[in-house]
mmCIF file of C-alpha atoms in Angstrom:
data_model
loop_
_atom_site.group_PDB
_atom_site.id
_atom_site.type_symbol
_atom_site.label_atom_id
_atom_site.label_comp_id
_atom_site.label_asym_id
_atom_site.label_seq_id
_atom_site.Cartn_x
_atom_site.Cartn_y
_atom_site.Cartn_z
ATOM 1 C CA MET X 30 -67.309 29.187 -49.191
ATOM 2 C CA THR X 31 -69.325 31.231 -46.889
ATOM 3 C CA LEU X 32 -72.672 32.128 -47.030
ATOM 4 C CA PHE X 33 -71.535 36.297 -46.987
ATOM 5 C CA LYS X 34 -69.094 35.432 -50.069
ATOM 6 C CA GLN X 35 -71.777 33.422 -52.169
ATOM 7 C CA ILE X 36 -74.525 36.084 -51.611
ATOM 8 C CA ILE X 37 -71.852 38.835 -52.596
ATOM 9 C CA ILE X 38 -71.022 37.142 -55.626
ATOM 10 C CA ILE X 39 -74.332 36.432 -56.865
ATOM 11 C CA LEU X 40 -75.588 39.711 -56.135
ATOM 12 C CA SER X 41 -72.511 40.955 -57.523
ATOM 13 C CA ILE X 42 -73.105 39.542 -60.776
ATOM 14 C CA LEU X 43 -76.556 40.563 -60.826
ATOM 15 C CA LEU X 44 -75.996 44.025 -60.456
ATOM 16 C CA ALA X 45 -73.218 44.091 -62.737
ATOM 17 C CA PHE X 46 -75.638 42.464 -65.469
ATOM 18 C CA ILE X 47 -78.180 45.161 -64.761
ATOM 19 C CA PHE X 48 -75.512 48.039 -65.057
ATOM 20 C CA ALA X 49 -74.152 46.486 -68.151
ATOM 21 C CA SER X 50 -77.459 46.149 -69.909
ATOM 22 C CA VAL X 51 -78.430 49.973 -68.891
ATOM 23 C CA MET X 52 -74.859 50.857 -70.153
ATOM 24 C CA TRP X 53 -75.237 49.154 -73.477
ATOM 25 C CA LEU X 54 -78.990 50.342 -73.834
ATOM 26 C CA ASN X 55 -77.574 53.906 -73.365
ATOM 27 C CA PHE X 56 -74.518 53.624 -75.705
ATOM 28 C CA SER X 57 -77.013 52.014 -78.481
ATOM 29 C CA ASN X 58 -79.330 55.179 -77.968
ATOM 30 C CA SER X 59 -76.515 57.274 -78.083
ATOM 31 C CA LYS X 60 -75.241 55.478 -81.255
ATOM 32 C CA THR X 61 -78.540 56.087 -83.068
ATOM 33 C CA TYR X 62 -79.169 59.493 -82.035
ATOM 34 C CA ILE X 63 -75.488 60.384 -83.664
ATOM 35 C CA GLN X 64 -76.608 58.577 -87.024
ATOM 36 C CA GLN X 65 -79.721 60.319 -87.284
ATOM 37 C CA GLN X 66 -77.950 63.605 -86.480
ATOM 38 C CA ALA X 67 -75.396 63.076 -89.097
ATOM 39 C CA TYR X 68 -77.952 62.445 -91.652
ATOM 40 C CA THR X 69 -79.727 65.371 -90.476
ATOM 41 C CA ASP X 70 -76.561 67.632 -90.874
ATOM 42 C CA ALA X 71 -75.505 65.740 -94.189
ATOM 43 C CA LEU X 72 -79.636 66.452 -95.726
ATOM 44 C CA HIS X 73 -79.278 70.124 -94.518
ATOM 45 C CA THR X 74 -75.935 70.531 -96.357
ATOM 46 C CA ALA X 75 -77.137 68.798 -99.658
ATOM 47 C CA ASN X 76 -80.355 71.145 -99.578
ATOM 48 C CA SER X 77 -78.406 74.389 -98.877
ATOM 49 C CA LEU X 78 -75.625 73.392 -101.344
ATOM 50 C CA GLY X 79 -77.876 72.153 -104.203
ATOM 51 C CA LEU X 80 -80.361 75.011 -103.964
ATOM 52 C CA ALA X 81 -76.766 77.070 -104.343
ATOM 53 C CA ILE X 82 -75.828 75.123 -107.342
ATOM 54 C CA SER X 83 -79.168 75.711 -109.007
ATOM 55 C CA THR X 84 -78.812 79.187 -108.851
ATOM 56 C CA VAL X 85 -75.412 78.866 -110.878
ATOM 57 C CA ALA X 86 -75.349 75.694 -112.854
ATOM 58 C CA SER X 87 -75.223 74.836 -116.435
ATOM 59 C CA PRO X 88 -76.160 71.446 -118.714
ATOM 60 C CA ASN X 89 -72.682 72.418 -120.615
ATOM 61 C CA ASP X 90 -70.264 73.771 -117.507
ATOM 62 C CA ILE X 91 -69.868 72.212 -114.317
ATOM 63 C CA SER X 92 -66.564 74.128 -113.270
ATOM 64 C CA THR X 93 -69.089 76.171 -111.176
ATOM 65 C CA ALA X 94 -70.995 73.779 -109.352
ATOM 66 C CA GLU X 95 -67.337 71.833 -108.980
ATOM 67 C CA THR X 96 -65.948 74.899 -107.199
ATOM 68 C CA MET X 97 -68.614 75.086 -104.909
ATOM 69 C CA ILE X 98 -68.768 71.451 -103.998
ATOM 70 C CA ASN X 99 -64.695 71.844 -103.467
ATOM 71 C CA SER X 100 -65.151 74.840 -100.948
ATOM 72 C CA VAL X 101 -68.121 72.942 -98.907
ATOM 73 C CA PHE X 102 -65.721 69.780 -98.923
ATOM 74 C CA ASP X 103 -62.434 71.097 -98.314
ATOM 75 C CA SER X 104 -63.760 72.079 -94.552
ATOM 76 C CA GLY X 105 -62.938 68.502 -93.916
ATOM 77 C CA TYR X 106 -66.470 67.787 -92.413
ATOM 78 C CA TYR X 107 -67.440 65.581 -94.949
ATOM 79 C CA GLU X 108 -66.232 62.261 -96.348
ATOM 80 C CA LYS X 109 -68.115 62.341 -99.781
ATOM 81 C CA ILE X 110 -69.818 64.631 -101.690
ATOM 82 C CA ILE X 111 -71.050 63.150 -105.342
ATOM 83 C CA LEU X 112 -72.964 64.918 -108.168
ATOM 84 C CA THR X 113 -74.506 62.927 -110.488
ATOM 85 C CA ASP X 114 -76.756 63.692 -113.445
ATOM 86 C CA MET X 115 -80.433 61.930 -113.861
ATOM 87 C CA ASN X 116 -78.623 59.024 -115.662
ATOM 88 C CA LYS X 117 -76.671 58.620 -112.334
ATOM 89 C CA LYS X 118 -73.352 59.759 -114.305
ATOM 90 C CA THR X 119 -71.105 60.954 -112.164
ATOM 91 C CA LEU X 120 -70.267 64.717 -112.815
ATOM 92 C CA VAL X 121 -68.346 65.862 -109.334
ATOM 93 C CA SER X 122 -66.959 63.433 -107.067
ATOM 94 C CA LYS X 123 -65.334 64.250 -104.095
ATOM 95 C CA LYS X 124 -64.187 61.587 -101.343
ATOM 96 C CA GLU X 125 -61.886 61.541 -98.375
ATOM 97 C CA LYS X 126 -60.440 58.587 -96.618
ATOM 98 C CA ILE X 127 -61.529 58.239 -93.522
ATOM 99 C CA ASN X 128 -58.862 58.974 -90.501
ATOM 100 C CA VAL X 129 -60.057 58.806 -86.892
ATOM 101 C CA LYS X 130 -57.541 60.421 -84.385
ATOM 102 C CA GLY X 131 -57.771 59.131 -80.878
ATOM 103 C CA VAL X 132 -60.223 56.298 -81.264
ATOM 104 C CA PRO X 133 -58.554 52.858 -80.620
ATOM 105 C CA SER X 134 -58.717 50.555 -83.897
ATOM 106 C CA TRP X 135 -60.676 47.439 -81.651
ATOM 107 C CA PHE X 136 -63.689 50.441 -81.096
ATOM 108 C CA ILE X 137 -64.021 51.169 -84.553
ATOM 109 C CA ASN X 138 -63.868 47.690 -85.820
ATOM 110 C CA ASN X 139 -66.625 46.492 -83.265
ATOM 111 C CA ILE X 140 -69.072 49.623 -83.588
ATOM 112 C CA ASN X 141 -68.844 49.693 -87.457
ATOM 113 C CA LEU X 142 -70.673 52.958 -87.670
ATOM 114 C CA THR X 143 -71.305 54.659 -90.879
ATOM 115 C CA SER X 144 -72.691 58.093 -91.390
ATOM 116 C CA PRO X 145 -75.917 57.896 -93.959
ATOM 117 C CA VAL X 146 -75.916 59.524 -97.371
ATOM 118 C CA ALA X 147 -78.343 62.359 -97.598
ATOM 119 C CA SER X 148 -79.470 63.131 -101.158
ATOM 120 C CA SER X 149 -81.184 66.392 -102.860
ATOM 121 C CA GLN X 150 -82.260 66.650 -106.092
ATOM 122 C CA ILE X 151 -80.952 69.840 -108.038
ATOM 123 C CA MET X 152 -83.517 71.708 -110.583
ATOM 124 C CA LEU X 153 -82.806 74.268 -113.299
ATOM 125 C CA GLY X 154 -85.857 75.765 -113.402
ATOM 126 C CA TRP X 155 -88.146 73.052 -114.129
ATOM 127 C CA LYS X 156 -85.978 70.748 -115.612
ATOM 128 C CA PRO X 157 -84.105 68.188 -113.665
ATOM 129 C CA TYR X 158 -80.238 68.833 -113.486
ATOM 130 C CA GLY X 159 -79.046 66.336 -111.103
ATOM 131 C CA VAL X 160 -78.675 64.394 -107.900
ATOM 132 C CA LEU X 161 -76.225 66.019 -104.883
ATOM 133 C CA GLY X 162 -75.195 63.307 -102.232
ATOM 134 C CA VAL X 163 -73.653 64.226 -99.022
ATOM 135 C CA GLN X 164 -72.215 62.063 -96.603
ATOM 136 C CA LEU X 165 -70.570 63.395 -93.377
ATOM 137 C CA ASN X 166 -67.284 62.375 -92.312
ATOM 138 C CA SER X 167 -67.782 59.274 -89.877
ATOM 139 C CA GLY X 168 -64.636 59.929 -87.945
ATOM 140 C CA TYR X 169 -66.334 62.892 -86.203
ATOM 141 C CA ALA X 170 -68.984 60.380 -85.457
ATOM 142 C CA TYR X 171 -66.698 57.939 -84.049
ATOM 143 C CA MET X 172 -65.193 60.122 -82.106
ATOM 144 C CA GLN X 173 -68.252 61.716 -80.381
ATOM 145 C CA ILE X 174 -69.477 58.018 -79.687
ATOM 146 C CA TRP X 175 -66.241 57.066 -78.430
ATOM 147 C CA THR X 176 -66.372 60.084 -75.903
ATOM 148 C CA ILE X 177 -69.604 58.917 -74.920
ATOM 149 C CA PHE X 178 -68.503 55.497 -74.362
ATOM 150 C CA LYS X 179 -65.791 56.342 -71.729
ATOM 151 C CA GLU X 180 -68.112 58.594 -70.008
ATOM 152 C CA ILE X 181 -70.730 55.702 -69.702
ATOM 153 C CA LEU X 182 -67.875 53.317 -68.834
ATOM 154 C CA LEU X 183 -66.765 55.386 -66.007
ATOM 155 C CA ILE X 184 -70.134 56.060 -64.499
ATOM 156 C CA PHE X 185 -70.486 52.101 -64.531
ATOM 157 C CA ILE X 186 -67.522 51.518 -62.888
ATOM 158 C CA VAL X 187 -68.218 54.247 -60.264
ATOM 159 C CA ILE X 188 -71.659 52.893 -59.445
ATOM 160 C CA SER X 189 -70.392 49.682 -59.478
ATOM 161 C CA LEU X 190 -67.880 50.144 -56.841
ATOM 162 C CA ILE X 191 -70.302 52.243 -54.654
ATOM 163 C CA GLY X 192 -72.882 49.521 -54.989
ATOM 164 C CA PHE X 193 -70.300 46.925 -54.147
ATOM 165 C CA PHE X 194 -69.350 48.598 -51.042
ATOM 166 C CA ILE X 195 -72.945 49.157 -49.835
ATOM 167 C CA LEU X 196 -73.894 46.005 -50.563
ATOM 168 C CA HIS X 197 -71.196 44.527 -48.540
ATOM 169 C CA ALA X 198 -71.771 47.115 -45.755
ATOM 170 C CA VAL X 199 -75.697 46.096 -45.740
ATOM 171 C CA LEU X 200 -74.923 41.915 -46.072
ATOM 172 C CA LYS X 201 -72.262 42.506 -43.252
ATOM 173 C CA PHE X 202 -74.987 44.137 -41.164
ATOM 174 C CA VAL X 203 -77.803 41.570 -42.181
ATOM 175 C CA LEU X 204 -75.662 38.565 -41.526
ATOM 176 C CA LYS X 205 -74.234 39.845 -38.276
ATOM 177 C CA PRO X 206 -76.791 37.617 -36.308
ATOM 178 C CA ILE X 207 -75.305 34.095 -38.133
ATOM 179 C CA LYS X 208 -72.326 34.747 -36.333
ATOM 180 C CA LYS X 209 -73.706 35.086 -33.349
ATOM 181 C CA VAL X 210 -75.444 31.756 -33.839
ATOM 182 C CA ARG X 211 -72.180 30.244 -34.221
ATOM 183 C CA ILE X 212 -70.806 31.688 -31.230
ATOM 184 C CA GLN X 213 -73.840 30.356 -29.635
ATOM 185 C CA ALA X 214 -73.270 26.649 -30.734
ATOM 186 C CA GLU X 215 -69.512 26.929 -30.074
ATOM 187 C CA ALA X 216 -70.221 28.160 -26.514
ATOM 188 C CA ILE X 217 -72.583 25.199 -25.496
ATOM 189 C CA LEU X 218 -69.433 22.807 -25.953
ATOM 190 C CA ASP X 219 -67.933 25.055 -22.947
ATOM 191 C CA ASN X 220 -71.089 24.635 -21.003
ATOM 192 C CA ASP X 221 -71.692 28.593 -21.599
ATOM 193 C CA PHE X 222 -75.442 29.437 -22.693
ATOM 194 C CA ILE X 223 -75.354 32.493 -24.111
ATOM 195 C CA ILE X 224 -78.655 33.995 -25.406
ATOM 196 C CA GLN X 225 -79.161 36.800 -28.069
ATOM 197 C CA ASP X 226 -80.755 40.046 -26.833
ATOM 198 C CA GLU X 227 -80.490 41.464 -30.663
ATOM 199 C CA ILE X 228 -83.210 40.171 -32.547
ATOM 200 C CA PRO X 229 -82.969 40.762 -36.496
ATOM 201 C CA TYR X 230 -85.626 42.367 -38.400
ATOM 202 C CA THR X 231 -85.186 39.850 -41.141
ATOM 203 C CA THR X 232 -87.805 37.305 -40.962
ATOM 204 C CA GLU X 233 -85.635 34.355 -41.716
ATOM 205 C CA LEU X 234 -82.872 35.227 -39.529
ATOM 206 C CA LYS X 235 -85.456 36.365 -36.655
ATOM 207 C CA ASN X 236 -86.618 32.547 -36.701
ATOM 208 C CA VAL X 237 -83.325 31.267 -36.461
ATOM 209 C CA VAL X 238 -81.897 33.280 -33.727
ATOM 210 C CA ASN X 239 -85.412 32.487 -31.663
ATOM 211 C CA ALA X 240 -85.166 28.929 -32.535
ATOM 212 C CA MET X 241 -81.437 28.701 -31.708
ATOM 213 C CA ASN X 242 -82.514 30.771 -28.226
ATOM 214 C CA SER X 243 -84.937 28.197 -27.319
ATOM 215 C CA MET X 244 -82.802 25.595 -27.868
ATOM 216 C CA VAL X 245 -80.075 27.094 -25.763
ATOM 217 C CA LYS X 246 -82.560 27.739 -23.004
ATOM 218 C CA LYS X 247 -83.541 23.861 -23.288
ATOM 219 C CA VAL X 248 -79.975 22.473 -23.362
ATOM 220 C CA ARG X 249 -79.154 24.638 -20.275
ATOM 221 C CA GLU X 250 -82.448 23.569 -18.466
ATOM 222 C CA ILE X 251 -81.398 19.859 -19.298
ATOM 223 C CA PHE X 252 -77.546 21.029 -17.910
ATOM 224 C CA GLU X 253 -78.907 22.428 -14.917
ATOM 225 C CA LYS X 254 -81.339 19.346 -13.827
ATOM 226 C CA GLU X 255 -78.093 16.904 -14.785
ATOM 227 C CA ILE X 256 -76.148 18.944 -12.132
ATOM 228 C CA SER X 257 -78.417 18.978 -9.784
ATOM 229 C CA ALA X 258 -79.213 15.098 -10.085
ATOM 230 C CA ALA X 259 -75.573 14.459 -9.586
ATOM 231 C CA ARG X 260 -75.327 16.983 -6.663
ATOM 232 C CA LYS X 261 -78.185 14.749 -4.920
ATOM 233 C CA TYR X 262 -76.736 11.678 -6.186
ATOM 234 C CA HIS X 263 -73.282 12.787 -4.562
ATOM 235 C CA GLU X 264 -75.091 13.642 -1.311
ATOM 236 C CA LEU X 265 -76.536 10.267 -1.049
ATOM 237 C CA MET X 266 -73.737 8.180 -1.880
ATOM 238 C CA TYR X 267 -70.982 10.064 0.601
ATOM 239 C CA TYR X 268 -72.875 12.171 3.078
ATOM 240 C CA ASP X 269 -74.608 10.791 6.142
ATOM 241 C CA LYS X 270 -77.724 13.477 7.027
ATOM 242 C CA ASP X 271 -78.372 12.021 10.336
ATOM 243 C CA VAL X 272 -75.087 12.878 11.858
ATOM 244 C CA ASN X 273 -74.377 15.677 8.934
ATOM 245 C CA ILE X 274 -70.779 14.102 8.144
ATOM 246 C CA PHE X 275 -69.330 12.116 5.219
ATOM 247 C CA ASN X 276 -69.798 8.411 5.629
ATOM 248 C CA ARG X 277 -67.440 5.725 5.521
ATOM 249 C CA ARG X 278 -67.550 5.390 1.661
ATOM 250 C CA TYR X 279 -66.436 9.213 1.133
ATOM 251 C CA LEU X 280 -63.704 8.567 3.683
ATOM 252 C CA ASN X 281 -62.437 5.078 1.589
#
């Protein structure tokens, strides 16, 4: 495997880990915010509904309180509304089965999102009447968190792809001198001595290129000296300087 591929793989894994960590952190914060918001809405409903019930409730008749609870519960926004007395005996209980549309079951099973129950005490004058518990339908929370998850995942994929292509282009540009060094080494086998004029900015690659240029120059000097020595030896062996013609050894 080439150095380019190894660096691409390592940096891609590192970037994917960083982006995934940021994505999970944002998702966790969004989940916490939605749960807190669900509790705030449920508490607001419990307080306002409890205050309304306290104005019409009677210790001997709960039909009016039940009617008011039904009118609020039928909006479908709540999962559970329970009215109990001070002895924790249930006076009115309204519950609805969670039905989440458009959210995959695997997402629901892995997120395990629950809406907190908000409670409000109901007073009849100065006397406690009961406790009203309100829980929002967690299906809406699942839909919100699923929408946020899809948006974050889409952003993660887009940023990852853009980062990968940028990383690929940058590494290709940075490691370009390594390819030229290979060409230099292969050219020496053909007695071709190439000197790189483009010196990279990266310190390590700059040192490698400078070292390779120095080696190529040294090998070229040795090669030229060997050629010069071979030429002189050829002249001494086969050429007669006194008469400026080839000698008998050359003719043989």
